[in-house]
Amino acid sequence: MDLDDSDKRILRALQTQPELTMRELADVTGLSHSPCWRRLQRLQADGAITPRRFVIDPEAVGYEILAFCFVKISHHQRDRLRAFEDAVAQVPAVMQCYSLSGEYDYVLQVIAASVRDYEATVKNALVELPNVQSINTSFTLKRVKHSLNVPI
Amino acid sequence: MDLDDSDKRILRALQTQPELTMRELADVTGLSHSPCWRRLQRLQADGAITPRRFVIDPEAVGYEILAFCFVKISHHQRDRLRAFEDAVAQVPAVMQCYSLSGEYDYVLQVIAASVRDYEATVKNALVELPNVQSINTSFTLKRVKHSLNVPI
DNA sequence: GAAACAAGGTCGCTATTGCTGACCTTGTTC
DNA sequence: GAACAAGGTCAGCAATAGCGACCTTGTTTC
């Protein structure tokens, strides 16, 4: 997607001042409110930004554990990969999943209320996913940075 | 933080239907609008939810690379760790940073426009961070899941 | 069992806001 | 100079957020 300077100013303002009204957004981006609003619509339609939403902090609602979970799978045929990917996306405790180059096939970011809860999630949900060969967990100790703000 | 059933219903509704108005939110959570609104204020004040905001998709604005970056540091004294953590949090390309148990000290989630851009970020920003001993990159190939919705 | 307290419910209000349409102006491209 | 894209201006309205005041209900405490 191509973003010109006005788009970038809009996106920057949305990130740094999320609570701006549409009129204020137009002001700080140096546009008048109609074209600003048209651009915002376009950015949403293009999928560059999600609908306006509240974001919940997992730590603040009791998820004390965040772990990275490295997965090796058994069979690398396309449809077997699909099976794993479709299934893992359905597990609520999995916040993120990426396929990887290198030693492991996938990395999962998993949240849990406690170590006990984490163990249950791995045992009941993750190792039961189709096509899993092995799972290797690395626990996080501290959240140093967790940002939603993309540099624009 | 303690969440009762009403809080949980509110949080669930906010995640699954981000575009509800306050009145609709009250309806679907089975509260009337005043107490619902009071709870929402409290959840925000307590830090359980961020202010309502647009979230930008890095992929959609041209960040083709997402890499996990495993860092070992040289000195583990408390103030040396602080120095690294404070500095890494300032790097815009670093979306997430967690300290880890095990072989590596930190994992960073880094975005870049291209492999070339990634290389520049590592060279100019990451290896120059204080107290870094080594950096080990694992590139992601595909985003399988990336959710902001915490199971509630 | 009376008092105190917490939480929800009801009602009402207003300035703000999102969202839109119509139309004009400017600048650039062909 | 014609055509087109993008921004600007103006106007408007219904919906909305954001309260505040007060009542009701249920639970806990003494």
GROMACS .gro file of C-alpha atoms (C1' of nucleotides) in nm:
model
  364
    1MET     CA    1   0.000   0.000   0.000
    2ASP     CA    2   0.125   0.346  -0.086
    3LEU     CA    3   0.115   0.607   0.183
    4ASP     CA    4   0.184   0.970   0.106
    5ASP     CA    5   0.292   1.230   0.358
    6SER     CA    6  -0.062   1.312   0.465
    7ASP     CA    7  -0.139   0.947   0.529
    8LYS     CA    8   0.174   0.919   0.735
    9ARG     CA    9   0.091   1.226   0.938
   10ILE     CA   10  -0.253   1.083   1.006
   11LEU     CA   11  -0.114   0.748   1.115
   12ARG     CA   12   0.148   0.911   1.333
   13ALA     CA   13  -0.112   1.129   1.501
   14LEU     CA   14  -0.342   0.832   1.560
   15GLN     CA   15  -0.065   0.647   1.734
   16THR     CA   16   0.076   0.925   1.944
   17GLN     CA   17  -0.257   1.088   2.031
   18PRO     CA   18  -0.518   0.813   2.016
   19GLU     CA   19  -0.788   1.024   2.176
   20LEU     CA   20  -0.803   1.298   1.917
   21THR     CA   21  -1.142   1.373   1.767
   22MET     CA   22  -1.174   1.372   1.389
   23ARG     CA   23  -1.162   1.751   1.390
   24GLU     CA   24  -0.850   1.764   1.602
   25LEU     CA   25  -0.692   1.498   1.387
   26ALA     CA   26  -0.754   1.714   1.083
   27ASP     CA   27  -0.596   2.010   1.260
   28VAL     CA   28  -0.276   1.838   1.366
   29THR     CA   29  -0.230   1.675   1.028
   30GLY     CA   30  -0.275   2.004   0.845
   31LEU     CA   31  -0.578   1.889   0.649
   32SER     CA   32  -0.930   2.011   0.666
   33HIS     CA   33  -1.176   1.770   0.811
   34SER     CA   34  -1.335   1.637   0.493
   35PRO     CA   35  -1.024   1.511   0.315
   36CYS     CA   36  -0.885   1.393   0.647
   37TRP     CA   37  -1.194   1.189   0.711
   38ARG     CA   38  -1.192   1.052   0.356
   39ARG     CA   39  -0.836   0.937   0.402
   40LEU     CA   40  -0.916   0.775   0.733
   41GLN     CA   41  -1.197   0.582   0.567
   42ARG     CA   42  -0.963   0.470   0.294
   43LEU     CA   43  -0.698   0.360   0.542
   44GLN     CA   44  -0.959   0.153   0.721
   45ALA     CA   45  -1.097   0.005   0.401
   46ASP     CA   46  -0.745  -0.088   0.294
   47GLY     CA   47  -0.682  -0.265   0.621
   48ALA     CA   48  -0.400  -0.037   0.731
   49ILE     CA   49  -0.585   0.033   1.055
   50THR     CA   50  -0.835  -0.164   1.257
   51PRO     CA   51  -1.163  -0.014   1.369
   52ARG     CA   52  -1.121   0.200   1.678
   53ARG     CA   53  -1.107  -0.027   1.976
   54PHE     CA   54  -1.009  -0.074   2.334
   55VAL     CA   55  -0.707  -0.295   2.386
   56ILE     CA   56  -0.691  -0.514   2.694
   57ASP     CA   57  -0.366  -0.555   2.883
   58PRO     CA   58  -0.323  -0.927   2.959
   59GLU     CA   59  -0.109  -0.853   3.263
   60ALA     CA   60  -0.373  -0.626   3.409
   61VAL     CA   61  -0.643  -0.889   3.384
   62GLY     CA   62  -0.449  -1.162   3.553
   63TYR     CA   63  -0.232  -1.328   3.290
   64GLU     CA   64   0.093  -1.352   3.481
   65ILE     CA   65   0.262  -1.586   3.239
   66LEU     CA   66   0.375  -1.506   2.890
   67ALA     CA   67   0.581  -1.773   2.721
   68PHE     CA   68   0.735  -1.830   2.385
   69CYS     CA   69   0.667  -2.174   2.265
   70PHE     CA   70   0.883  -2.324   1.991
   71VAL     CA   71   0.720  -2.596   1.791
   72LYS     CA   72   0.859  -2.859   1.559
   73ILE     CA   73   0.612  -3.038   1.342
   74SER     CA   74   0.617  -3.389   1.207
   75HIS     CA   75   0.522  -3.354   0.843
   76HIS     CA   76   0.593  -3.064   0.615
   77GLN     CA   77   0.347  -3.129   0.336
   78ARG     CA   78   0.139  -2.826   0.258
   79ASP     CA   79  -0.191  -2.959   0.382
   80ARG     CA   80  -0.037  -3.087   0.703
   81LEU     CA   81   0.100  -2.741   0.771
   82ARG     CA   82  -0.240  -2.591   0.702
   83ALA     CA   83  -0.396  -2.829   0.950
   84PHE     CA   84  -0.162  -2.714   1.223
   85GLU     CA   85  -0.199  -2.346   1.140
   86ASP     CA   86  -0.577  -2.355   1.128
   87ALA     CA   87  -0.591  -2.534   1.459
   88VAL     CA   88  -0.341  -2.320   1.644
   89ALA     CA   89  -0.524  -2.005   1.541
   90GLN     CA   90  -0.828  -2.136   1.728
   91VAL     CA   91  -0.650  -2.163   2.063
   92PRO     CA   92  -0.743  -1.853   2.265
   93ALA     CA   93  -0.431  -1.861   2.480
   94VAL     CA   94  -0.215  -1.828   2.170
   95MET     CA   95  -0.182  -1.457   2.108
   96GLN     CA   96   0.064  -1.486   1.824
   97CYS     CA   97   0.196  -1.756   1.596
   98TYR     CA   98   0.460  -1.718   1.328
   99SER     CA   99   0.628  -1.974   1.111
  100LEU     CA  100   1.003  -1.956   1.133
  101SER     CA  101   1.318  -2.017   0.939
  102GLY     CA  102   1.575  -2.235   1.105
  103GLU     CA  103   1.564  -2.495   1.374
  104TYR     CA  104   1.201  -2.462   1.474
  105ASP     CA  105   0.895  -2.451   1.253
  106TYR     CA  106   0.674  -2.217   1.454
  107VAL     CA  107   0.694  -1.983   1.748
  108LEU     CA  108   0.386  -1.920   1.959
  109GLN     CA  109   0.328  -1.646   2.211
  110VAL     CA  110   0.112  -1.796   2.481
  111ILE     CA  111  -0.048  -1.637   2.784
  112ALA     CA  112  -0.161  -1.811   3.100
  113ALA     CA  113  -0.280  -1.715   3.443
  114SER     CA  114  -0.016  -1.919   3.620
  115VAL     CA  115   0.249  -2.181   3.561
  116ARG     CA  116  -0.007  -2.443   3.646
  117ASP     CA  117  -0.247  -2.295   3.395
  118TYR     CA  118   0.027  -2.281   3.137
  119GLU     CA  119   0.106  -2.645   3.186
  120ALA     CA  120  -0.260  -2.729   3.137
  121THR     CA  121  -0.275  -2.526   2.818
  122VAL     CA  122   0.028  -2.700   2.674
  123LYS     CA  123  -0.095  -3.040   2.774
  124ASN     CA  124  -0.457  -3.002   2.674
  125ALA     CA  125  -0.441  -2.766   2.380
  126LEU     CA  126  -0.096  -2.740   2.228
  127VAL     CA  127   0.048  -3.089   2.221
  128GLU     CA  128  -0.289  -3.207   2.096
  129LEU     CA  129  -0.266  -2.986   1.790
  130PRO     CA  130  -0.236  -3.183   1.468
  131ASN     CA  131   0.111  -3.258   1.337
  132VAL     CA  132   0.308  -3.148   1.644
  133GLN     CA  133   0.634  -3.327   1.701
  134SER     CA  134   0.784  -3.134   1.990
  135ILE     CA  135   0.730  -2.822   2.197
  136ASN     CA  136   0.997  -2.620   2.367
  137THR     CA  137   0.898  -2.344   2.608
  138SER     CA  138   1.089  -2.031   2.697
  139PHE     CA  139   0.932  -1.829   2.977
  140THR     CA  140   0.948  -1.455   2.986
  141LEU     CA  141   1.051  -1.295   3.312
  142LYS     CA  142   0.959  -0.935   3.249
  143ARG     CA  143   0.792  -0.725   2.987
  144VAL     CA  144   1.045  -0.463   2.889
  145LYS     CA  145   0.854  -0.320   2.594
  146HIS     CA  146   0.523  -0.397   2.433
  147SER     CA  147   0.417  -0.138   2.182
  148LEU     CA  148   0.138  -0.108   1.930
  149ASN     CA  149   0.302   0.191   1.769
  150VAL     CA  150   0.457   0.118   1.434
  151PRO     CA  151   0.726   0.366   1.327
  152ILE     CA  152   0.582   0.571   1.042
  153MET     CA  153  -0.708  -0.669   3.961
  154ASP     CA  154  -1.037  -0.835   4.043
  155LEU     CA  155  -1.289  -0.868   3.767
  156ASP     CA  156  -1.642  -0.979   3.837
  157ASP     CA  157  -1.880  -1.127   3.584
  158SER     CA  158  -2.002  -0.791   3.462
  159ASP     CA  159  -1.650  -0.669   3.404
  160LYS     CA  160  -1.575  -0.982   3.210
  161ARG     CA  161  -1.883  -0.947   2.997
  162ILE     CA  162  -1.784  -0.590   2.919
  163LEU     CA  163  -1.430  -0.688   2.824
  164ARG     CA  164  -1.552  -0.974   2.612
  165ALA     CA  165  -1.795  -0.751   2.429
  166LEU     CA  166  -1.529  -0.486   2.370
  167GLN     CA  167  -1.304  -0.744   2.211
  168THR     CA  168  -1.555  -0.925   1.998
  169GLN     CA  169  -1.757  -0.617   1.896
  170PRO     CA  170  -1.517  -0.325   1.910
  171GLU     CA  171  -1.754  -0.088   1.737
  172LEU     CA  172  -2.040  -0.102   1.984
  173THR     CA  173  -2.164   0.228   2.122
  174MET     CA  174  -2.178   0.270   2.498
  175ARG     CA  175  -2.552   0.208   2.491
  176GLU     CA  176  -2.518  -0.107   2.286
  177LEU     CA  177  -2.240  -0.222   2.513
  178ALA     CA  178  -2.471  -0.179   2.809
  179ASP     CA  179  -2.738  -0.380   2.631
  180VAL     CA  180  -2.523  -0.676   2.540
  181THR     CA  181  -2.367  -0.690   2.885
  182GLY     CA  182  -2.703  -0.681   3.058
  183LEU     CA  183  -2.639  -0.360   3.247
  184SER     CA  184  -2.803  -0.025   3.210
  185HIS     CA  185  -2.591   0.246   3.063
  186SER     CA  186  -2.485   0.430   3.377
  187PRO     CA  187  -2.328   0.143   3.570
  188CYS     CA  188  -2.184   0.010   3.248
  189TRP     CA  189  -2.021   0.340   3.178
  190ARG     CA  190  -1.891   0.367   3.535
  191ARG     CA  191  -1.731   0.026   3.504
  192LEU     CA  192  -1.571   0.116   3.177
  193GLN     CA  193  -1.423   0.427   3.337
  194ARG     CA  194  -1.289   0.219   3.621
  195LEU     CA  195  -1.138  -0.039   3.388
  196GLN     CA  196  -0.962   0.240   3.204
  197ALA     CA  197  -0.843   0.407   3.522
  198ASP     CA  198  -0.710   0.075   3.646
  199GLY     CA  199  -0.516   0.023   3.326
  200ALA     CA  200  -0.700  -0.290   3.221
  201ILE     CA  201  -0.784  -0.127   2.889
  202THR     CA  202  -0.612   0.140   2.686
  203PRO     CA  203  -0.800   0.441   2.556
  204ARG     CA  204  -0.996   0.361   2.244
  205ARG     CA  205  -0.757   0.367   1.952
  206PHE     CA  206  -0.686   0.265   1.598
  207VAL     CA  207  -0.424  -0.006   1.565
  208ILE     CA  208  -0.196  -0.003   1.265
  209ASP     CA  209  -0.107  -0.324   1.087
  210PRO     CA  210   0.269  -0.324   1.024
  211GLU     CA  211   0.232  -0.554   0.725
  212ALA     CA  212  -0.020  -0.323   0.563
  213VAL     CA  213   0.205  -0.021   0.588
  214GLY     CA  214   0.507  -0.185   0.434
  215TYR     CA  215   0.690  -0.373   0.706
  216GLU     CA  216   0.760  -0.697   0.528
  217ILE     CA  217   1.005  -0.828   0.783
  218LEU     CA  218   0.927  -0.942   1.134
  219ALA     CA  219   1.211  -1.106   1.316
  220PHE     CA  220   1.274  -1.244   1.661
  221CYS     CA  221   1.605  -1.129   1.787
  222PHE     CA  222   1.770  -1.316   2.073
  223VAL     CA  223   2.013  -1.114   2.276
  224LYS     CA  224   2.283  -1.212   2.520
  225ILE     CA  225   2.422  -0.937   2.735
  226SER     CA  226   2.768  -0.895   2.879
  227HIS     CA  227   2.708  -0.794   3.239
  228HIS     CA  228   2.421  -0.894   3.460
  229GLN     CA  229   2.444  -0.634   3.733
  230ARG     CA  230   2.115  -0.463   3.794
  231ASP     CA  231   2.211  -0.121   3.663
  232ARG     CA  232   2.368  -0.267   3.352
  233LEU     CA  233   2.044  -0.450   3.279
  234ARG     CA  234   1.851  -0.128   3.331
  235ALA     CA  235   2.076   0.049   3.084
  236PHE     CA  236   2.001  -0.207   2.816
  237GLU     CA  237   1.630  -0.214   2.889
  238ASP     CA  238   1.589   0.162   2.887
  239ALA     CA  239   1.778   0.189   2.561
  240VAL     CA  240   1.601  -0.093   2.380
  241ALA     CA  241   1.265   0.055   2.467
  242GLN     CA  242   1.364   0.366   2.274
  243VAL     CA  243   1.423   0.183   1.946
  244PRO     CA  244   1.112   0.231   1.731
  245ALA     CA  245   1.165  -0.084   1.526
  246VAL     CA  246   1.149  -0.292   1.843
  247MET     CA  247   0.783  -0.372   1.895
  248GLN     CA  248   0.831  -0.603   2.188
  249CYS     CA  249   1.108  -0.693   2.426
  250TYR     CA  250   1.093  -0.951   2.704
  251SER     CA  251   1.361  -1.079   2.934
  252LEU     CA  252   1.391  -1.454   2.925
  253SER     CA  253   1.485  -1.752   3.132
  254GLY     CA  254   1.738  -1.986   2.982
  255GLU     CA  255   2.004  -1.952   2.720
  256TYR     CA  256   1.929  -1.598   2.605
  257ASP     CA  257   1.873  -1.288   2.815
  258TYR     CA  258   1.621  -1.106   2.599
  259VAL     CA  259   1.400  -1.163   2.300
  260LEU     CA  260   1.307  -0.871   2.076
  261GLN     CA  261   1.037  -0.857   1.815
  262VAL     CA  262   1.169  -0.631   1.542
  263ILE     CA  263   1.000  -0.500   1.229
  264ALA     CA  264   1.171  -0.377   0.916
  265ALA     CA  265   1.072  -0.280   0.566
  266SER     CA  266   1.315  -0.523   0.403
  267VAL     CA  267   1.604  -0.751   0.480
  268ARG     CA  268   1.837  -0.467   0.396
  269ASP     CA  269   1.650  -0.239   0.633
  270TYR     CA  270   1.661  -0.506   0.899
  271GLU     CA  271   2.034  -0.539   0.863
  272ALA     CA  272   2.072  -0.164   0.903
  273THR     CA  273   1.857  -0.167   1.216
  274VAL     CA  274   2.059  -0.441   1.374
  275LYS     CA  275   2.387  -0.279   1.282
  276ASN     CA  276   2.301   0.078   1.368
  277ALA     CA  277   2.059   0.042   1.654
  278LEU     CA  278   2.069  -0.299   1.816
  279VAL     CA  279   2.434  -0.398   1.838
  280GLU     CA  280   2.504  -0.046   1.957
  281LEU     CA  281   2.276  -0.086   2.256
  282PRO     CA  282   2.464  -0.082   2.584
  283ASN     CA  283   2.577  -0.412   2.728
  284VAL     CA  284   2.503  -0.630   2.425
  285GLN     CA  285   2.723  -0.934   2.385
  286SER     CA  286   2.561  -1.114   2.094
  287ILE     CA  287   2.252  -1.108   1.878
  288ASN     CA  288   2.090  -1.402   1.710
  289THR     CA  289   1.814  -1.348   1.458
  290SER     CA  290   1.529  -1.578   1.367
  291PHE     CA  291   1.320  -1.456   1.074
  292THR     CA  292   0.951  -1.518   1.056
  293LEU     CA  293   0.818  -1.650   0.730
  294LYS     CA  294   0.447  -1.602   0.778
  295ARG     CA  295   0.208  -1.454   1.029
  296VAL     CA  296  -0.025  -1.734   1.126
  297LYS     CA  297  -0.200  -1.554   1.410
  298HIS     CA  298  -0.169  -1.212   1.562
  299SER     CA  299  -0.447  -1.132   1.801
  300LEU     CA  300  -0.521  -0.851   2.042
  301ASN     CA  301  -0.803  -1.047   2.201
  302VAL     CA  302  -0.724  -1.182   2.542
  303PRO     CA  303  -0.938  -1.478   2.651
  304ILE     CA  304  -1.169  -1.350   2.925
  305DG     C1'  305  -3.344  -0.588   6.300
  306DA     C1'  306  -3.170  -0.135   6.209
  307DA     C1'  307  -2.809   0.108   5.994
  308DA     C1'  308  -2.469   0.155   5.661
  309DC     C1'  309  -2.288   0.062   5.236
  310DA     C1'  310  -2.225  -0.091   4.764
  311DA     C1'  311  -2.400  -0.149   4.320
  312DG     C1'  312  -2.746  -0.117   3.985
  313DG     C1'  313  -3.146   0.132   3.784
  314DT     C1'  314  -3.391   0.537   3.602
  315DC     C1'  315  -3.426   0.969   3.402
  316DG     C1'  316  -3.284   1.360   3.187
  317DC     C1'  317  -2.984   1.679   2.976
  318DT     C1'  318  -2.636   1.904   2.655
  319DA     C1'  319  -2.247   2.004   2.401
  320DT     C1'  320  -1.983   1.740   2.108
  321DT     C1'  321  -1.906   1.435   1.756
  322DG     C1'  322  -1.922   1.141   1.363
  323DC     C1'  323  -2.060   1.133   0.941
  324DT     C1'  324  -2.225   1.306   0.519
  325DG     C1'  325  -2.341   1.585   0.093
  326DA     C1'  326  -2.292   1.949  -0.226
  327DC     C1'  327  -2.004   2.233  -0.445
  328DC     C1'  328  -1.587   2.513  -0.531
  329DT     C1'  329  -1.069   2.572  -0.594
  330DT     C1'  330  -0.616   2.443  -0.699
  331DG     C1'  331  -0.261   2.194  -0.915
  332DT     C1'  332  -0.100   1.845  -1.225
  333DT     C1'  333  -0.109   1.552  -1.622
  334DC     C1'  334  -0.184   1.453  -2.087
  335DG     C1'  335  -0.685   2.377  -2.247
  336DA     C1'  336  -0.929   1.969  -2.109
  337DA     C1'  337  -0.955   1.628  -1.778
  338DC     C1'  338  -0.868   1.460  -1.348
  339DA     C1'  339  -0.734   1.418  -0.868
  340DA     C1'  340  -0.716   1.603  -0.429
  341DG     C1'  341  -0.802   1.947  -0.104
  342DG     C1'  342  -1.103   2.323   0.080
  343DT     C1'  343  -1.540   2.528   0.237
  344DC     C1'  344  -1.976   2.523   0.424
  345DA     C1'  345  -2.372   2.341   0.625
  346DG     C1'  346  -2.634   2.023   0.868
  347DC     C1'  347  -2.832   1.650   1.156
  348DA     C1'  348  -2.899   1.255   1.422
  349DA     C1'  349  -2.646   0.997   1.739
  350DT     C1'  350  -2.344   0.987   2.101
  351DA     C1'  351  -2.051   1.040   2.500
  352DG     C1'  352  -2.042   1.196   2.913
  353DC     C1'  353  -2.212   1.329   3.274
  354DG     C1'  354  -2.523   1.424   3.734
  355DA     C1'  355  -2.898   1.356   4.055
  356DC     C1'  356  -3.165   1.055   4.275
  357DC     C1'  357  -3.400   0.617   4.376
  358DT     C1'  358  -3.400   0.104   4.457
  359DT     C1'  359  -3.224  -0.327   4.588
  360DG     C1'  360  -2.942  -0.641   4.825
  361DT     C1'  361  -2.583  -0.742   5.145
  362DT     C1'  362  -2.300  -0.677   5.533
  363DT     C1'  363  -2.216  -0.510   5.997
  364DC     C1'  364  -2.310  -0.411   6.446
   0.00000   0.00000   0.00000
